[in-house]
Short mmCIF file of C-alpha atoms and ligand atoms in Angstrom, two decimals:
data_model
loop_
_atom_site.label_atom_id
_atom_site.label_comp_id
_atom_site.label_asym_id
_atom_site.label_seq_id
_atom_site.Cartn_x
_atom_site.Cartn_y
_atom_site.Cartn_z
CA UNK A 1 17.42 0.25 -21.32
CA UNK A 2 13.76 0.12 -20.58
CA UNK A 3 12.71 0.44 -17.06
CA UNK A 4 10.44 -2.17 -15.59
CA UNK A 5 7.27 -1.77 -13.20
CA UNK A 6 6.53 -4.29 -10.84
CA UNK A 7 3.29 -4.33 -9.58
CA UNK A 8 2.55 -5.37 -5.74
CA UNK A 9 -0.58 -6.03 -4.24
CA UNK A 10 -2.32 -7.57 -1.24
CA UNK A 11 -4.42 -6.71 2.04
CA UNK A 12 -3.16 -5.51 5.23
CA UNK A 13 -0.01 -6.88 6.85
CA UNK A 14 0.06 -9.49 3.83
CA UNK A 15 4.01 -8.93 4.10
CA UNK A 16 3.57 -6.93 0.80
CA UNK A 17 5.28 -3.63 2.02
CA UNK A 18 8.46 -5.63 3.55
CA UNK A 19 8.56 -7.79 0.40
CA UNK A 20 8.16 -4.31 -2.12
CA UNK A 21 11.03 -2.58 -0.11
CA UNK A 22 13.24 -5.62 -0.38
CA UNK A 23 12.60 -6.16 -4.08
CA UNK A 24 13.33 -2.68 -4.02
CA UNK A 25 16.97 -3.05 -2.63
CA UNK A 26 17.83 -6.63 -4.84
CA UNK A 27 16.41 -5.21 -8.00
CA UNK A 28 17.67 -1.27 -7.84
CA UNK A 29 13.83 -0.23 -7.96
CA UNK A 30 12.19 3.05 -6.92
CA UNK A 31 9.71 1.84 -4.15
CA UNK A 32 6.78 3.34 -3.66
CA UNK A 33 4.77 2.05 -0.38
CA UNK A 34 1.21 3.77 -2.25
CA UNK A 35 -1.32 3.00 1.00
CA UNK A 36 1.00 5.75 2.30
CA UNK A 37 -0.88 8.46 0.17
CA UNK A 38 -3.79 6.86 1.44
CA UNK A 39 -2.99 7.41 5.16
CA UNK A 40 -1.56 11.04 4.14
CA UNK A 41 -4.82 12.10 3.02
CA UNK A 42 -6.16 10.61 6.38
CA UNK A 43 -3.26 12.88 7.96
CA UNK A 44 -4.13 15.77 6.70
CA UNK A 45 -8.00 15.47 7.45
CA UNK A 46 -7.33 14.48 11.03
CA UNK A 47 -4.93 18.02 11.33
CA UNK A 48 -7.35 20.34 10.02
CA UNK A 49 -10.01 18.63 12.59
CA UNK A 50 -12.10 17.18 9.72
CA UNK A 51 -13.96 14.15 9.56
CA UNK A 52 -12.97 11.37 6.73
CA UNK A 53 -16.77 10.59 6.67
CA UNK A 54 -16.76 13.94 4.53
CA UNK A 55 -16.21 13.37 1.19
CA UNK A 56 -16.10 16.68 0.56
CA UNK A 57 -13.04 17.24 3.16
CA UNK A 58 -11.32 14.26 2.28
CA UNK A 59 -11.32 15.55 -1.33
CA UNK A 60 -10.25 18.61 -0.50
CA UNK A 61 -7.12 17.04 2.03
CA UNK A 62 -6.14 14.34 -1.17
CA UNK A 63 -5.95 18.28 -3.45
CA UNK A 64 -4.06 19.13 -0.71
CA UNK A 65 -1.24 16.13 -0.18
CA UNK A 66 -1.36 16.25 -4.36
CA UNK A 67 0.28 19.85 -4.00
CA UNK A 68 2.37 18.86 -1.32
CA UNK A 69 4.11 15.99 -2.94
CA UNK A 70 4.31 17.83 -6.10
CA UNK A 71 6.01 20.98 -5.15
CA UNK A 72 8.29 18.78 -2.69
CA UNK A 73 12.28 18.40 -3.27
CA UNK A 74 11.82 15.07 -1.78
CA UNK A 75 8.55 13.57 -1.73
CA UNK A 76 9.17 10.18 -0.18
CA UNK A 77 10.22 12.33 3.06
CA UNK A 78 6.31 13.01 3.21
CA UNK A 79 5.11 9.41 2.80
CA UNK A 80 7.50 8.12 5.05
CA UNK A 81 6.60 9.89 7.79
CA UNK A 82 6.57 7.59 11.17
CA UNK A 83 3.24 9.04 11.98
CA UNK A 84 1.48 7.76 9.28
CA UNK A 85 2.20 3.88 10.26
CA UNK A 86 -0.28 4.66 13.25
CA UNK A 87 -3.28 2.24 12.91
CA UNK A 88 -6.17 4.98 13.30
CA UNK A 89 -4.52 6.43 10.12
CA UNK A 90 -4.77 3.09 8.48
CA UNK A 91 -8.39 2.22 9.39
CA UNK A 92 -9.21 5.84 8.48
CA UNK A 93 -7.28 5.79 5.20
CA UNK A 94 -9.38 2.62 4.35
CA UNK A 95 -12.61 4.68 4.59
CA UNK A 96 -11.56 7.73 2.33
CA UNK A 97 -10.34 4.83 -0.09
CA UNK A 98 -13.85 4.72 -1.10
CA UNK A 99 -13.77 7.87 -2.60
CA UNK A 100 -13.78 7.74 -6.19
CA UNK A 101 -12.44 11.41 -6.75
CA UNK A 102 -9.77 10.70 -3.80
CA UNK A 103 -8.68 8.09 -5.59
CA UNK A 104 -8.12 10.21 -8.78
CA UNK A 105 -6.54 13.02 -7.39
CA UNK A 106 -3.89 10.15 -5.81
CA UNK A 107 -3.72 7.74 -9.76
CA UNK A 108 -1.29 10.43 -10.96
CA UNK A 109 1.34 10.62 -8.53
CA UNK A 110 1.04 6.55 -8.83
CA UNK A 111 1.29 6.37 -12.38
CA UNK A 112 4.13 9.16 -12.87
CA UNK A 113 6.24 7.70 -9.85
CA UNK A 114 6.05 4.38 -11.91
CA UNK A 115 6.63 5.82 -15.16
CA UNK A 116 9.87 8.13 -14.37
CA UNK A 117 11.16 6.47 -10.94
CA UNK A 118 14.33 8.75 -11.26
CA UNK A 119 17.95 8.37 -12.39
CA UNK A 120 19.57 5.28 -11.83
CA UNK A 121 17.11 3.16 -10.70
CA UNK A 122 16.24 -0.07 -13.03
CA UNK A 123 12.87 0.81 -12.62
CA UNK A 124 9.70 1.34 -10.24
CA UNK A 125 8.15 -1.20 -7.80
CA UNK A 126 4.84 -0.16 -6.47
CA UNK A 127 2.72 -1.52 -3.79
CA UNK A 128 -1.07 -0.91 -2.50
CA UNK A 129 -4.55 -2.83 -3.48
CA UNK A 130 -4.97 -1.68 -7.02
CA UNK A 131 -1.53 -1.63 -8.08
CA UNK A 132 -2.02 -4.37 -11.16
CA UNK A 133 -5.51 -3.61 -12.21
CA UNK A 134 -6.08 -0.20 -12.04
CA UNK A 135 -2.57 1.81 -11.63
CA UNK A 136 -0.17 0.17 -13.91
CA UNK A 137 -1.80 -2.52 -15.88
CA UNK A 138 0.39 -2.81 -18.44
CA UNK A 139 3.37 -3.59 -15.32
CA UNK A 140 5.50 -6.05 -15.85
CA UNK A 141 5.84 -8.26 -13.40
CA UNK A 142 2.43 -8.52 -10.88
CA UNK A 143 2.03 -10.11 -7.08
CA UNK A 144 -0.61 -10.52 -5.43
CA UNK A 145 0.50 -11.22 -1.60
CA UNK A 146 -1.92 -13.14 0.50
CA UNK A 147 -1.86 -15.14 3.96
CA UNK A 148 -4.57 -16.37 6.34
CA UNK A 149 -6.53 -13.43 8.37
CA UNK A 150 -5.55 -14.70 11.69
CA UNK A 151 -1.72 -14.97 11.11
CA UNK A 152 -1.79 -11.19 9.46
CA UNK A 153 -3.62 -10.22 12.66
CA UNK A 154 -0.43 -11.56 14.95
CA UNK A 155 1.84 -10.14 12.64
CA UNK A 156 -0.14 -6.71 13.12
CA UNK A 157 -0.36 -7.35 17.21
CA UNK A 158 3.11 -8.44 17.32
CA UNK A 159 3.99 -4.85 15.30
CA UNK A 160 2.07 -2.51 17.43
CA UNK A 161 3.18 -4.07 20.70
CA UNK A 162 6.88 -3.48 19.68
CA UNK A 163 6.61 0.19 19.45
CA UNK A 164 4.77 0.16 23.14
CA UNK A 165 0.92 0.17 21.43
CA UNK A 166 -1.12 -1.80 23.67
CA UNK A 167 -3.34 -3.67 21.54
CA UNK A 168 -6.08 -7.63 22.45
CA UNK A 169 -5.18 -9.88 19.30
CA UNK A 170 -9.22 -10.09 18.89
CA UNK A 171 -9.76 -6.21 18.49
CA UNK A 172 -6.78 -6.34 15.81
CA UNK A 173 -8.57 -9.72 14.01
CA UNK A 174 -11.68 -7.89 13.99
CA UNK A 175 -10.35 -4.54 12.33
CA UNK A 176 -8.39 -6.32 9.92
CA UNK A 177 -11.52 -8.04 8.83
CA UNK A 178 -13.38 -5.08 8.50
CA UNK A 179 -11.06 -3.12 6.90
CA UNK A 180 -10.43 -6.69 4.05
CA UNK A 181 -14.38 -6.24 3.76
CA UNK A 182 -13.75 -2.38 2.86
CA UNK A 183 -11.17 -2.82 0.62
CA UNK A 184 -12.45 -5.70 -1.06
CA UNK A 185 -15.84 -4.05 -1.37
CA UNK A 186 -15.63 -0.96 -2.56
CA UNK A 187 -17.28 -0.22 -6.11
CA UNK A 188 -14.29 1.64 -7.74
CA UNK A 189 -10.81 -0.28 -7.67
CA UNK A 190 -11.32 -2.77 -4.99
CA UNK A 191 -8.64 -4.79 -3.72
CA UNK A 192 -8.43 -8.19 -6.24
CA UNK A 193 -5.88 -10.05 -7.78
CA UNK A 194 -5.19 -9.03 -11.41
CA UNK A 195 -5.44 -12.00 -14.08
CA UNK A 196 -1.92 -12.00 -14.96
CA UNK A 197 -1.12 -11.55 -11.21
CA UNK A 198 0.93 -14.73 -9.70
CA UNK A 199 -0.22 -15.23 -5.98
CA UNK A 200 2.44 -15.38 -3.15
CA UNK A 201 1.06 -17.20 0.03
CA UNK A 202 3.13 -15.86 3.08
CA UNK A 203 1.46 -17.93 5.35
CA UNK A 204 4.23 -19.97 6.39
CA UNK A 205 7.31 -17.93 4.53
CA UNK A 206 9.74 -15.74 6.37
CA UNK A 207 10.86 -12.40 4.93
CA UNK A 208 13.73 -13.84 3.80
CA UNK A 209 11.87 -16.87 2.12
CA UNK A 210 9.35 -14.30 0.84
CA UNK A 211 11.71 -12.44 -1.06
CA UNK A 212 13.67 -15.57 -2.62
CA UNK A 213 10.30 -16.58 -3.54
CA UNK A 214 8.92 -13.08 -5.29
CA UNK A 215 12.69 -12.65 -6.61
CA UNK A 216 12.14 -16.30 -8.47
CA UNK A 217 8.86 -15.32 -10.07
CA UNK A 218 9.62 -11.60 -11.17
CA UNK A 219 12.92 -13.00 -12.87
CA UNK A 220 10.88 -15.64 -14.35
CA UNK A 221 8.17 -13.11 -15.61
CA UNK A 222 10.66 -10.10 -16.53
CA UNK A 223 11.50 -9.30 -20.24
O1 DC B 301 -1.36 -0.70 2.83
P1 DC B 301 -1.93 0.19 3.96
O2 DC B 301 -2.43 -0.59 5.13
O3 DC B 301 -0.95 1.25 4.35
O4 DC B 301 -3.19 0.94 3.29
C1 DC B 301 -4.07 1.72 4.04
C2 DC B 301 -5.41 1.79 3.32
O5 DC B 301 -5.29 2.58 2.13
C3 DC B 301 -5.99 0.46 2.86
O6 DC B 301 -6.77 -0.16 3.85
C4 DC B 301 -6.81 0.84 1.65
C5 DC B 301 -6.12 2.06 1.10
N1 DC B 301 -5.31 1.80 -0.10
C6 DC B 301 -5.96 1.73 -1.30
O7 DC B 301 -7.18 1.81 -1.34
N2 DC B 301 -5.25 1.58 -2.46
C7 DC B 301 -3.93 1.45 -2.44
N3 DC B 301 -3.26 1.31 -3.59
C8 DC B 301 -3.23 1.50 -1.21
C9 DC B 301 -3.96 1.64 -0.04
#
C-alpha cells in the first residue's frame, strides 16, 4: 500500500509538535519533529564554542549533525535529545535557519525520512515551517497550525516554568515575536502556509480537541 506524508506546519508553540506526535500515534506514522535538526545544528555550534552568527561554522556544524544522523543506528535518539528543547537553542536555531546552505545540508534527511519512514509504519508525518512548500510538496495531507501570539507565549511560559526555568511572560511575548518575524522573513523557505494547506486555529482547542480536529481534516483529505 502506498505510504502517505502528512505535512505539518506552524510557528512556535502553535501546538504543531503535540498535534504531529499524536497524529503520529492515531495514524501509525513515522514522526519527525524537523525544528529539532534545526536546534541540533545550534547544539553542535554552541559545543565547539562557535558563534551561529558564522555562517561559515554553522555550515560546517549542519555537515556535521548530517554525518551524525546518517551513520546513526537510531537517529531519532539524536533529535530527541532533552537538551535541545532549551529555549537558547530554539532562538539560536531560528538564526542559522537563515542559512540557505544550512538549510540544504538538513532538505535531505527531511525528504528521505518522509519518503522511507521505515517498516510498518503507514507512512511519515513531518513537522517544522517549510514542511508543505518546500520539503514535501507533493504531501498528502497539509496543516498549517496557527493561534494568537499572546496565548502561544503562555503556553511557552507555562512550559518553561514546569521544568523549574524562570521566565516574565513579556520577555517570552517578545522573543516569540521576534523569532515569528525571523521565520516569516527569511528570503529562502520562510515560514507560510502552503495553498493547499487547511489552517487549524488552536486558539481555543485543547490537545485533545486539536487532534479530533486535524484527525477530521487529514481523513477528509487522504486518498
Ligand atoms: O519548531 P522549533 O521551535 O523547534 O524550531 C526552531 C527553529 O528552527 C525555528 O524558529 C525555525 C527553524 N526551523 C525551520 O526553519 N524550518 C523547519 N522546518 C523547522 C524549524
Amino acid at each position: 500500500m502506498k505510504k502517505i506524508i502528512v505535512a505539518i506546519d506552524g510557528p512556535a508553540a502553535s501546538g504543531k509538535g503535540t498535534l504531529a506526535r499524536n497524529l503520529a500515534g492515531k495514524l501509525n506514522l513515522a514522526h519527525m519533529d524537523t525544528g529539532a535538526l534545526y536546534r541540533a545544528v545550534a547544539f553542535e555550534v554552541s559545543k565547539a564554542g562557535l558563534s551561529v552568527r558564522d555562517k561559515k561554522d554553522a555550515i560546517a556544524a549542519a555537515k556535521t549533525l548530517r554525518k551524525k544522523i546518517e551513520g546513526a543506528e537510531y537517529p531519532a535518539d539524536i533529535l530527541g535529545r532533552p537538551v535541545l528543547k532549551e529555549d537558547r537553542f530554539g532562538r539560536d536555531a531560528s538564526v542559522i535557519a537563515v542559512i540557505p546552505e544550512v538549510r540544504e545540508i538538513l532538505a535531505d534527511l527531511q525528504k528521505d525520512f518522509a519518503h522511507a519512514p521505515g517498516e510498518g509504519f503507514a507512512g511519515a508525518v513531518l513537522d517544522g515551517r517549510d514542511i508543505g512548500t518546500v520539503i514535501c510538496p507533493e504531501a498528502d495531507a497539509k496543516l498549517y497550525i496557527i493561534a494568537d501570539t499572546e496565548i502561544r507565549a503562555q503556553r511557552r511560559m507555562k512550559e518553561l516554568q514546569s521544568k523549574g526555568i524562570s521566565v516574565t511572560y513579556d520577555a517570552v511575548l517578545d522573543d516569540m515575536r521576534k523569532r515569528d518575524a525571523r521565520d516569516e522573513g527569511r528570503k529562502t523557505a520562510p515560514l507560510t502556509p502552503a495553498a493547499d494547506a487547511v489552517l487549524l486555529d488552536t486558539t481555543h482547542l485543547s490537545e485533545s480537541e486539536a487532534l479530533e480536529r486535524a484527525l477530521e481534516i487529514v481523513r477528509e483529505i487522504l486518498p
